[in-house]
PDB file of C-alpha atoms and ligand atoms in Angstrom:
ATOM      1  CA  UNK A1139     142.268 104.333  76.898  1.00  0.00           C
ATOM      2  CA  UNK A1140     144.644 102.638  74.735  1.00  0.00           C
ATOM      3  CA  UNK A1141     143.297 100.191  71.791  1.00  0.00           C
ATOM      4  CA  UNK A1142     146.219  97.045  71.529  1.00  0.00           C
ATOM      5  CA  UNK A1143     146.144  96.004  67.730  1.00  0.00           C
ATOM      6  CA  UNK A1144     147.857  92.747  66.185  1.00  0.00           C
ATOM      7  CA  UNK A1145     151.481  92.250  66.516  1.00  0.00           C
ATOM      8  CA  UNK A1146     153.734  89.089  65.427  1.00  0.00           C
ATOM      9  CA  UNK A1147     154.373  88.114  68.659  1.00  0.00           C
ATOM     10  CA  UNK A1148     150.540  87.458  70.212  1.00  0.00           C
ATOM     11  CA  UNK A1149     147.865  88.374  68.000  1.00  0.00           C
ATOM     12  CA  UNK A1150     144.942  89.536  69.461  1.00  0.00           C
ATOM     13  CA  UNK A1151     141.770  87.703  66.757  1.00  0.00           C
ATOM     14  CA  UNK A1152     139.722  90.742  64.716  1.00  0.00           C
ATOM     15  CA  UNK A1153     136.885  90.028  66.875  1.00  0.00           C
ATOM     16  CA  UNK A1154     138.611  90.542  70.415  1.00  0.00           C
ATOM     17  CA  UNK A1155     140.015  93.578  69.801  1.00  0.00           C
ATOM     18  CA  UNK A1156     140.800  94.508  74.018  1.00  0.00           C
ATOM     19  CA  UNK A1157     140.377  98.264  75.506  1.00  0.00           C
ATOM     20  CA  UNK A1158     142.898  99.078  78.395  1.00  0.00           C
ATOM     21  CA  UNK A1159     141.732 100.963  81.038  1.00  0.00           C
ATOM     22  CA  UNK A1160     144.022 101.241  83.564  1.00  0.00           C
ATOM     23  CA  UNK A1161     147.903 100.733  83.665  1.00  0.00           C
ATOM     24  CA  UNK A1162     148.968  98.032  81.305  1.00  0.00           C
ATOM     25  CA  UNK A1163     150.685  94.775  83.014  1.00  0.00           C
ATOM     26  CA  UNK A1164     153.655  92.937  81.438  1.00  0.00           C
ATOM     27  CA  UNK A1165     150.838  90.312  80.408  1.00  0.00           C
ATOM     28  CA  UNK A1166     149.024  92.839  78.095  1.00  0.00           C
ATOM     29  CA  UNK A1167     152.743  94.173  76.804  1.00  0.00           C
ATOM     30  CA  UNK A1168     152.836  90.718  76.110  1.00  0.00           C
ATOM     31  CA  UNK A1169     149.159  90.497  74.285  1.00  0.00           C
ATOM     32  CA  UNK A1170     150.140  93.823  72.343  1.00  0.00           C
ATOM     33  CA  UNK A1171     153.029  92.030  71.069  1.00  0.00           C
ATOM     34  CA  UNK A1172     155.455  95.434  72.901  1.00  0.00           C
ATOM     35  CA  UNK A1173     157.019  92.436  74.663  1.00  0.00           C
ATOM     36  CA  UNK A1174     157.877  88.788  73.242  1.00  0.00           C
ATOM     37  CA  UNK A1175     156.953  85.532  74.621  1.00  0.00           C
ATOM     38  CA  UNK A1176     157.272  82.055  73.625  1.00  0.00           C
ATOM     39  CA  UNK A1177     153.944  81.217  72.662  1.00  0.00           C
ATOM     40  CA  UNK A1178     152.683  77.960  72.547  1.00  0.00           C
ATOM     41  CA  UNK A1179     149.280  78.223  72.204  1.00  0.00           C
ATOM     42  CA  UNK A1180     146.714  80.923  71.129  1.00  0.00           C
ATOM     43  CA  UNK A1181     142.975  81.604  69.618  1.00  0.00           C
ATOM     44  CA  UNK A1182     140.505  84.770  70.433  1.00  0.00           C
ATOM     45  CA  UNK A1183     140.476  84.713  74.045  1.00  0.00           C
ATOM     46  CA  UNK A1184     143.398  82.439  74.942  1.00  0.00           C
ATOM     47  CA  UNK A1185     147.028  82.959  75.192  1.00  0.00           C
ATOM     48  CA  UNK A1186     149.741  80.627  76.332  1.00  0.00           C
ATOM     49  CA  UNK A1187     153.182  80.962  77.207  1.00  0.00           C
ATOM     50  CA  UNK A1188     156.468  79.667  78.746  1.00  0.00           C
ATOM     51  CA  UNK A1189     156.750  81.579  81.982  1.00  0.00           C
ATOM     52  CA  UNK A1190     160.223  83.401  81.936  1.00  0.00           C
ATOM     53  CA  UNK A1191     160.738  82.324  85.322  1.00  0.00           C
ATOM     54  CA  UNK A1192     159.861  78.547  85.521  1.00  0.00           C
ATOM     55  CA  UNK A1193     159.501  76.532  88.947  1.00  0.00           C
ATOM     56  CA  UNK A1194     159.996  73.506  86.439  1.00  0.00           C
ATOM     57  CA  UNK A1195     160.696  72.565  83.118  1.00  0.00           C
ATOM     58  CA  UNK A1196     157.566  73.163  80.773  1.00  0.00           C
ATOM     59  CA  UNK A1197     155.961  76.018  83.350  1.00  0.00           C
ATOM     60  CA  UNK A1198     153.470  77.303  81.437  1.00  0.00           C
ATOM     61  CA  UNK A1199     150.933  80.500  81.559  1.00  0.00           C
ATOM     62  CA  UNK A1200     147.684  80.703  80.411  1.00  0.00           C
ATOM     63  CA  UNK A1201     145.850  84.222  80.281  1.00  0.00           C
ATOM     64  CA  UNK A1202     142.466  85.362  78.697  1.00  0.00           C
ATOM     65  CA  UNK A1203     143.015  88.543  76.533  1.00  0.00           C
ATOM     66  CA  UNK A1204     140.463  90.020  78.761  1.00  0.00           C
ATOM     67  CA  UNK A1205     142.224  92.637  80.689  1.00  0.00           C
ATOM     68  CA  UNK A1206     140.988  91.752  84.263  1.00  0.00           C
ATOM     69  CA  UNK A1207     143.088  91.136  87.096  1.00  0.00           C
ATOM     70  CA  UNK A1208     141.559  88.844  89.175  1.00  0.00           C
ATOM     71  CA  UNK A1209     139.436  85.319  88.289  1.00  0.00           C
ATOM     72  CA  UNK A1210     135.911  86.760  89.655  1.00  0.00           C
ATOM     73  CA  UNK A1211     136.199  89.773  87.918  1.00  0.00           C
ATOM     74  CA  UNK A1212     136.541  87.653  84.104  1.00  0.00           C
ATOM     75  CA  UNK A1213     133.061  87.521  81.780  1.00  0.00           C
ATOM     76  CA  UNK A1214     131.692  83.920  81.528  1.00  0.00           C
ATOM     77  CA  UNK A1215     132.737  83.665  77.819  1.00  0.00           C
ATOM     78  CA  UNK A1216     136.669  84.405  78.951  1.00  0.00           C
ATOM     79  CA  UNK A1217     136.268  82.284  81.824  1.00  0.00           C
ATOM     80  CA  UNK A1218     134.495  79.486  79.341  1.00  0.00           C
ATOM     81  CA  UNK A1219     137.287  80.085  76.498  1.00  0.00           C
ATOM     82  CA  UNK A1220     140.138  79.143  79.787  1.00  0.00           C
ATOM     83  CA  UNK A1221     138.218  76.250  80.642  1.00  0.00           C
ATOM     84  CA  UNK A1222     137.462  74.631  77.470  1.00  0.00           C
ATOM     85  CA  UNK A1223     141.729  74.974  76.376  1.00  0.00           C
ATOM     86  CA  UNK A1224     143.240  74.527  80.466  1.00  0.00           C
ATOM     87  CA  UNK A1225     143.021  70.034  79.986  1.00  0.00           C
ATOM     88  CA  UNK A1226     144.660  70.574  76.666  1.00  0.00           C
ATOM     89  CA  UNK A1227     146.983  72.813  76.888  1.00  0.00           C
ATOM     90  CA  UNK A1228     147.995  70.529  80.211  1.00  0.00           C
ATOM     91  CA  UNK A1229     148.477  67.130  78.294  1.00  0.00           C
ATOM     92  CA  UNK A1230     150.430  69.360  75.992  1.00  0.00           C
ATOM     93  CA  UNK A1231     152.261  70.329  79.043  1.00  0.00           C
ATOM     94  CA  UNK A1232     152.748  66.680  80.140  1.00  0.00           C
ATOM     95  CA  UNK A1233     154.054  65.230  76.648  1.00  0.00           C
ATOM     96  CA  UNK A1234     156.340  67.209  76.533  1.00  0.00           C
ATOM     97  CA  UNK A1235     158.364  67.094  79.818  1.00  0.00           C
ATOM     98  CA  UNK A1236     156.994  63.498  80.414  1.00  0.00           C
ATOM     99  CA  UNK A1237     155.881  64.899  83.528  1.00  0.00           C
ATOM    100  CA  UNK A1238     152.845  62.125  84.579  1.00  0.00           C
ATOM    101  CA  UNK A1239     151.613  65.328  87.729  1.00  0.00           C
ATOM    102  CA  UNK A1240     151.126  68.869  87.657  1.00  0.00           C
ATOM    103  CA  UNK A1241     149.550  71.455  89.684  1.00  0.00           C
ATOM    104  CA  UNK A1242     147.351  74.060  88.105  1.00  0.00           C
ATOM    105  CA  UNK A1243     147.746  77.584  90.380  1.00  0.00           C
ATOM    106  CA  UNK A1244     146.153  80.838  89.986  1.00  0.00           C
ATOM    107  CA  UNK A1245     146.521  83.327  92.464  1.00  0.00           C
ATOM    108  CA  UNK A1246     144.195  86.513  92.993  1.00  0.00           C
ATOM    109  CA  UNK A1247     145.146  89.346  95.142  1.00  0.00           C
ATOM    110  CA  UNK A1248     148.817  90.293  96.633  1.00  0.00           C
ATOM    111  CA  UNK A1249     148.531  88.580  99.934  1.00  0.00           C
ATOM    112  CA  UNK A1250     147.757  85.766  97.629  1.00  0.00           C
ATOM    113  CA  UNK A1251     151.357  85.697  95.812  1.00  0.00           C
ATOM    114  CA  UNK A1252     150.092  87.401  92.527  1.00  0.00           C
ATOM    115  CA  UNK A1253     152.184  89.124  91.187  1.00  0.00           C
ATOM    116  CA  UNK A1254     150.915  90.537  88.116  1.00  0.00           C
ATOM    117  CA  UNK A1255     147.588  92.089  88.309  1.00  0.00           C
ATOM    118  CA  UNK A1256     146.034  90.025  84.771  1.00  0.00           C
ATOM    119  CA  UNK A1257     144.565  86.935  85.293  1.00  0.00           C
ATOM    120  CA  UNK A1258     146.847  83.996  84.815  1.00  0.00           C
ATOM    121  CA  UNK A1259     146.664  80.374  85.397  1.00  0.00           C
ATOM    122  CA  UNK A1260     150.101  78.477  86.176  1.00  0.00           C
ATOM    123  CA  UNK A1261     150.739  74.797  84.767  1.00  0.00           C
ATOM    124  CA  UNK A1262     153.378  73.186  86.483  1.00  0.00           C
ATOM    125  CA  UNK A1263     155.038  69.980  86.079  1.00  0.00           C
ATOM    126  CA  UNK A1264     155.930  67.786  88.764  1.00  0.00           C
ATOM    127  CA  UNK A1265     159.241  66.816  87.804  1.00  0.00           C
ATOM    128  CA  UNK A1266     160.919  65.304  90.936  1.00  0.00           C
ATOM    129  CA  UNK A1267     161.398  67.822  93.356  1.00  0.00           C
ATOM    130  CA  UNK A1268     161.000  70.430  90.871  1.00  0.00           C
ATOM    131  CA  UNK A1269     157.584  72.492  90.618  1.00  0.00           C
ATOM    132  CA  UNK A1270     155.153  73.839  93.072  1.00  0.00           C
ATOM    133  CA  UNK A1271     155.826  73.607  96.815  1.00  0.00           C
ATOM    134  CA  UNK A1272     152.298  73.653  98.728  1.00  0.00           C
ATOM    135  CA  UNK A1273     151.934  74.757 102.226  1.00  0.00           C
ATOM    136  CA  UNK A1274     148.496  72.928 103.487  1.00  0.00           C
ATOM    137  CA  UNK A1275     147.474  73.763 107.166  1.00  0.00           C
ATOM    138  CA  UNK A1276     144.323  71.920 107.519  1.00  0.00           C
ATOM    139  CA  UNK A1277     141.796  72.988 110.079  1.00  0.00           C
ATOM    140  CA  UNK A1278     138.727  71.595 110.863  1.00  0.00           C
ATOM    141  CA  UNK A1279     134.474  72.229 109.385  1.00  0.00           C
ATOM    142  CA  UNK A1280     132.653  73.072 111.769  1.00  0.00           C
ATOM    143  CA  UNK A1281     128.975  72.120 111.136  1.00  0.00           C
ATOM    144  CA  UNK A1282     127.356  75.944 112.354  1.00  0.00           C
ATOM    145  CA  UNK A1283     130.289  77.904 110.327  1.00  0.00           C
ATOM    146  CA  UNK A1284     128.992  75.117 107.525  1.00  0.00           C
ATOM    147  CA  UNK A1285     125.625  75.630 107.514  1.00  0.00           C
ATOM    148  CA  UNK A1286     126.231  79.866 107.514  1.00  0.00           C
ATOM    149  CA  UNK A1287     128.484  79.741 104.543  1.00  0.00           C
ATOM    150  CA  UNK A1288     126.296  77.255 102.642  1.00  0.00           C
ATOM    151  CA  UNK A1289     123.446  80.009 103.072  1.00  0.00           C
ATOM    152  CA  UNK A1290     125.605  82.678 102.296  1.00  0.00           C
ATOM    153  CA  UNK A1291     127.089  81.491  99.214  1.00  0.00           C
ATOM    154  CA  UNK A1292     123.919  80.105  97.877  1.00  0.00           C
ATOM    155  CA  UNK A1293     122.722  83.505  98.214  1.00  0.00           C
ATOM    156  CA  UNK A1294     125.297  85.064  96.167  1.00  0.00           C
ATOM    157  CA  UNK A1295     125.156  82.892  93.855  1.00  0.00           C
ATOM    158  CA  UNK A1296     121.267  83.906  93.248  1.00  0.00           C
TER     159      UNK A1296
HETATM  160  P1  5GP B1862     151.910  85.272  89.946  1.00  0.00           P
HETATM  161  O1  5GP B1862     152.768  85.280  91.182  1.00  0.00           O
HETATM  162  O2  5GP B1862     151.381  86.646  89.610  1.00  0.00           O
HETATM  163  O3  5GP B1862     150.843  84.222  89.998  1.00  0.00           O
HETATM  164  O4  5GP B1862     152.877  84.813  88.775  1.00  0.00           O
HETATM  165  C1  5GP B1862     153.378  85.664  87.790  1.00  0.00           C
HETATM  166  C2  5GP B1862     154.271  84.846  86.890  1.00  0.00           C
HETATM  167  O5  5GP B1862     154.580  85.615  85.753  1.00  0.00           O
HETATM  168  C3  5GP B1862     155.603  84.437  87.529  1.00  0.00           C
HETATM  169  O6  5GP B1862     155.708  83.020  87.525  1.00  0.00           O
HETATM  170  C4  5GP B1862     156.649  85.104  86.634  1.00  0.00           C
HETATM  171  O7  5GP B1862     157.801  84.300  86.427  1.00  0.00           O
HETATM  172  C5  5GP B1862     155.897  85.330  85.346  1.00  0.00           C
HETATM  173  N1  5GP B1862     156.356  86.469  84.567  1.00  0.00           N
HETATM  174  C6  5GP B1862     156.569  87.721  85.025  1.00  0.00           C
HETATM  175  N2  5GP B1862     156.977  88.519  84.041  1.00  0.00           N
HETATM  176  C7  5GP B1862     157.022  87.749  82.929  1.00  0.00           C
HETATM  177  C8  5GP B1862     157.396  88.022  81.569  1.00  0.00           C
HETATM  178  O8  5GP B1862     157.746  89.123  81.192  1.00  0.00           O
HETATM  179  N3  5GP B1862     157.325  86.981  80.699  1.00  0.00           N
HETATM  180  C9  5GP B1862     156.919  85.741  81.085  1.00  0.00           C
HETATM  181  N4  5GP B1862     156.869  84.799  80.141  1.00  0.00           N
HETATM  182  N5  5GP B1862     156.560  85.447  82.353  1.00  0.00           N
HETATM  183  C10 5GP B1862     156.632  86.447  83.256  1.00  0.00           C
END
Protein backbone atom coordinates (compact mmCIF):
# COMPACT_ATOMS: atom_id res chain seq x y z
CA UNK A 1 0.00 0.00 0.00
CA UNK A 2 1.65 3.12 -0.85
CA UNK A 3 0.47 6.57 0.92
CA UNK A 4 0.96 9.60 -2.10
CA UNK A 5 1.83 12.85 -0.04
CA UNK A 6 1.89 16.57 -1.49
CA UNK A 7 4.13 17.42 -4.27
CA UNK A 8 4.45 20.87 -6.32
CA UNK A 9 3.10 19.57 -9.20
CA UNK A 10 -0.68 18.28 -7.96
CA UNK A 11 -1.25 18.55 -4.43
CA UNK A 12 -3.32 16.17 -2.98
CA UNK A 13 -5.59 18.66 0.08
CA UNK A 14 -4.60 17.40 3.95
CA UNK A 15 -7.92 15.94 4.14
CA UNK A 16 -7.77 13.57 0.95
CA UNK A 17 -4.82 12.05 1.66
CA UNK A 18 -5.39 8.75 -1.18
CA UNK A 19 -4.20 4.96 -0.33
CA UNK A 20 -3.05 2.95 -3.50
CA UNK A 21 -3.90 -0.39 -3.66
CA UNK A 22 -3.07 -1.81 -6.66
CA UNK A 23 -0.55 -0.75 -9.47
CA UNK A 24 -0.34 2.98 -9.75
CA UNK A 25 -1.57 4.55 -13.28
CA UNK A 26 0.20 7.51 -14.96
CA UNK A 27 -2.91 9.54 -13.52
CA UNK A 28 -1.92 8.88 -9.83
CA UNK A 29 2.06 9.49 -10.90
CA UNK A 30 0.48 12.47 -11.91
CA UNK A 31 -1.61 13.12 -8.43
CA UNK A 32 1.72 12.17 -6.48
CA UNK A 33 3.34 14.88 -8.28
CA UNK A 34 6.28 11.67 -9.66
CA UNK A 35 5.07 12.99 -13.02
CA UNK A 36 4.23 16.75 -14.15
CA UNK A 37 1.20 18.02 -15.75
CA UNK A 38 -0.11 21.27 -16.73
CA UNK A 39 -2.63 21.86 -14.28
CA UNK A 40 -5.31 24.05 -14.70
CA UNK A 41 -7.52 23.43 -12.15
CA UNK A 42 -7.47 21.67 -8.69
CA UNK A 43 -9.23 21.44 -5.01
CA UNK A 44 -9.60 18.12 -2.63
CA UNK A 45 -11.08 15.78 -4.95
CA UNK A 46 -10.56 17.41 -8.35
CA UNK A 47 -7.72 17.58 -10.67
CA UNK A 48 -7.48 19.05 -14.12
CA UNK A 49 -5.12 18.90 -16.79
CA UNK A 50 -4.05 19.47 -20.45
CA UNK A 51 -4.06 16.00 -21.93
CA UNK A 52 -0.49 15.39 -23.43
CA UNK A 53 -2.05 14.04 -26.37
CA UNK A 54 -4.86 16.48 -27.45
CA UNK A 55 -7.60 15.61 -30.22
CA UNK A 56 -7.93 19.56 -30.17
CA UNK A 57 -6.63 22.57 -28.88
CA UNK A 58 -7.66 23.07 -25.09
CA UNK A 59 -8.26 18.98 -24.54
CA UNK A 60 -8.62 18.83 -21.17
CA UNK A 61 -8.74 15.93 -18.29
CA UNK A 62 -10.55 15.90 -15.35
CA UNK A 63 -9.89 13.07 -12.65
CA UNK A 64 -11.11 12.63 -8.96
CA UNK A 65 -8.08 11.85 -6.65
CA UNK A 66 -10.01 8.81 -5.81
CA UNK A 67 -8.03 5.99 -7.13
CA UNK A 68 -10.84 4.03 -8.97
CA UNK A 69 -10.76 3.02 -12.40
CA UNK A 70 -13.98 3.02 -13.66
CA UNK A 71 -17.14 5.75 -13.14
CA UNK A 72 -19.46 3.11 -11.12
CA UNK A 73 -16.88 2.12 -8.98
CA UNK A 74 -16.30 6.25 -7.62
CA UNK A 75 -18.00 7.19 -3.92
CA UNK A 76 -20.91 9.71 -4.32
CA UNK A 77 -18.82 12.54 -2.73
CA UNK A 78 -15.98 12.03 -5.73
CA UNK A 79 -18.59 11.59 -8.16
CA UNK A 80 -20.45 14.92 -6.55
CA UNK A 81 -16.96 16.90 -6.31
CA UNK A 82 -16.69 15.97 -10.66
CA UNK A 83 -20.04 17.14 -11.12
CA UNK A 84 -20.24 20.25 -9.25
CA UNK A 85 -16.50 21.56 -11.20
CA UNK A 86 -17.26 19.48 -14.99
CA UNK A 87 -19.72 23.02 -16.36
CA UNK A 88 -16.91 25.14 -15.08
CA UNK A 89 -14.06 23.82 -15.84
CA UNK A 90 -15.90 23.48 -19.55
CA UNK A 91 -16.68 27.31 -20.01
CA UNK A 92 -13.10 27.59 -18.91
CA UNK A 93 -12.43 25.23 -21.67
CA UNK A 94 -14.53 27.25 -24.17
CA UNK A 95 -13.00 30.86 -23.37
CA UNK A 96 -10.19 29.95 -23.99
CA UNK A 97 -10.07 28.26 -27.46
CA UNK A 98 -13.30 30.21 -28.41
CA UNK A 99 -14.57 26.93 -29.10
CA UNK A 100 -18.75 27.66 -28.92
CA UNK A 101 -19.11 23.01 -28.83
CA UNK A 102 -17.47 20.39 -27.03
CA UNK A 103 -17.99 16.87 -26.25
CA UNK A 104 -17.53 15.59 -22.75
CA UNK A 105 -16.18 11.61 -23.04
CA UNK A 106 -15.38 9.19 -20.43
CA UNK A 107 -14.71 5.83 -21.24
CA UNK A 108 -14.85 2.71 -18.77
CA UNK A 109 -13.43 -0.58 -19.62
CA UNK A 110 -10.81 -1.53 -22.59
CA UNK A 111 -13.28 -2.52 -25.21
CA UNK A 112 -14.49 0.89 -24.37
CA UNK A 113 -11.18 2.84 -25.58
CA UNK A 114 -9.86 3.52 -21.97
CA UNK A 115 -6.84 3.56 -21.78
CA UNK A 116 -5.77 4.31 -18.41
CA UNK A 117 -7.42 2.41 -15.73
CA UNK A 118 -8.31 5.94 -13.29
CA UNK A 119 -11.30 7.55 -13.92
CA UNK A 120 -11.08 10.45 -16.29
CA UNK A 121 -13.45 12.66 -18.01
CA UNK A 122 -12.30 14.19 -21.52
CA UNK A 123 -13.32 17.92 -22.53
CA UNK A 124 -12.96 18.47 -26.00
CA UNK A 125 -13.37 21.39 -28.13
CA UNK A 126 -15.00 21.39 -31.32
CA UNK A 127 -12.74 23.37 -33.26
CA UNK A 128 -13.59 22.73 -36.97
CA UNK A 129 -12.79 19.40 -37.81
CA UNK A 130 -10.66 19.07 -34.91
CA UNK A 131 -11.91 17.07 -31.68
CA UNK A 132 -13.91 14.00 -31.11
CA UNK A 133 -15.02 11.83 -34.04
CA UNK A 134 -18.34 9.85 -32.94
CA UNK A 135 -19.37 6.67 -34.49
CA UNK A 136 -23.40 6.50 -33.80
CA UNK A 137 -25.14 3.27 -35.14
CA UNK A 138 -28.61 3.76 -34.06
CA UNK A 139 -30.87 0.80 -33.61
CA UNK A 140 -34.20 0.70 -32.67
CA UNK A 141 -36.38 0.38 -28.69
CA UNK A 142 -38.18 -2.16 -28.69
CA UNK A 143 -41.15 -1.77 -26.27
CA UNK A 144 -40.70 -5.67 -24.44
CA UNK A 145 -36.66 -5.18 -24.26
CA UNK A 146 -38.05 -1.56 -22.75
CA UNK A 147 -40.22 -2.59 -20.34
CA UNK A 148 -37.43 -5.54 -19.02
CA UNK A 149 -34.67 -3.06 -18.64
CA UNK A 150 -36.90 -0.42 -17.00
CA UNK A 151 -37.63 -3.26 -14.30
CA UNK A 152 -34.26 -4.27 -14.13
CA UNK A 153 -32.61 -1.09 -13.61
CA UNK A 154 -35.18 0.18 -11.25
CA UNK A 155 -34.30 -2.74 -9.30
CA UNK A 156 -30.74 -2.02 -9.04
CA UNK A 157 -31.13 1.05 -8.35
CA UNK A 158 -33.17 -0.04 -5.01
P1 LIG B 1 -8.69 7.13 -22.36
O1 LIG B 1 -8.55 6.47 -23.71
O2 LIG B 1 -8.18 6.25 -21.25
O3 LIG B 1 -10.08 7.65 -22.13
O4 LIG B 1 -7.78 8.42 -22.43
C1 LIG B 1 -6.55 8.55 -21.79
C2 LIG B 1 -6.00 9.91 -22.12
O5 LIG B 1 -4.89 10.16 -21.29
C3 LIG B 1 -5.50 10.05 -23.57
O6 LIG B 1 -6.21 11.10 -24.21
C4 LIG B 1 -4.01 10.36 -23.41
O7 LIG B 1 -3.53 11.30 -24.36
C5 LIG B 1 -3.93 10.89 -22.00
N1 LIG B 1 -2.65 10.67 -21.34
C6 LIG B 1 -1.98 9.50 -21.27
N2 LIG B 1 -0.85 9.65 -20.58
C7 LIG B 1 -0.80 10.95 -20.21
C8 LIG B 1 0.16 11.72 -19.48
O8 LIG B 1 1.17 11.24 -19.02
N3 LIG B 1 -0.13 13.04 -19.29
C9 LIG B 1 -1.27 13.60 -19.78
N4 LIG B 1 -1.45 14.90 -19.52
N5 LIG B 1 -2.19 12.91 -20.47
C10 LIG B 1 -1.94 11.60 -20.69
Amino acid sequence: MVKLRNCSHARLHPNSAIHYTRAMTIFAKILSGEIPCHRVYEDAHVLAFLDIGPLSDGHLLVIPKEAKAQLHELSDESAAALGRVLPRLARAVMAATGATAYNILQNNGASAHQAVMHVHFHIIPKLGSAGLGVGWNAGTLDAVRARVLVETMQAALS
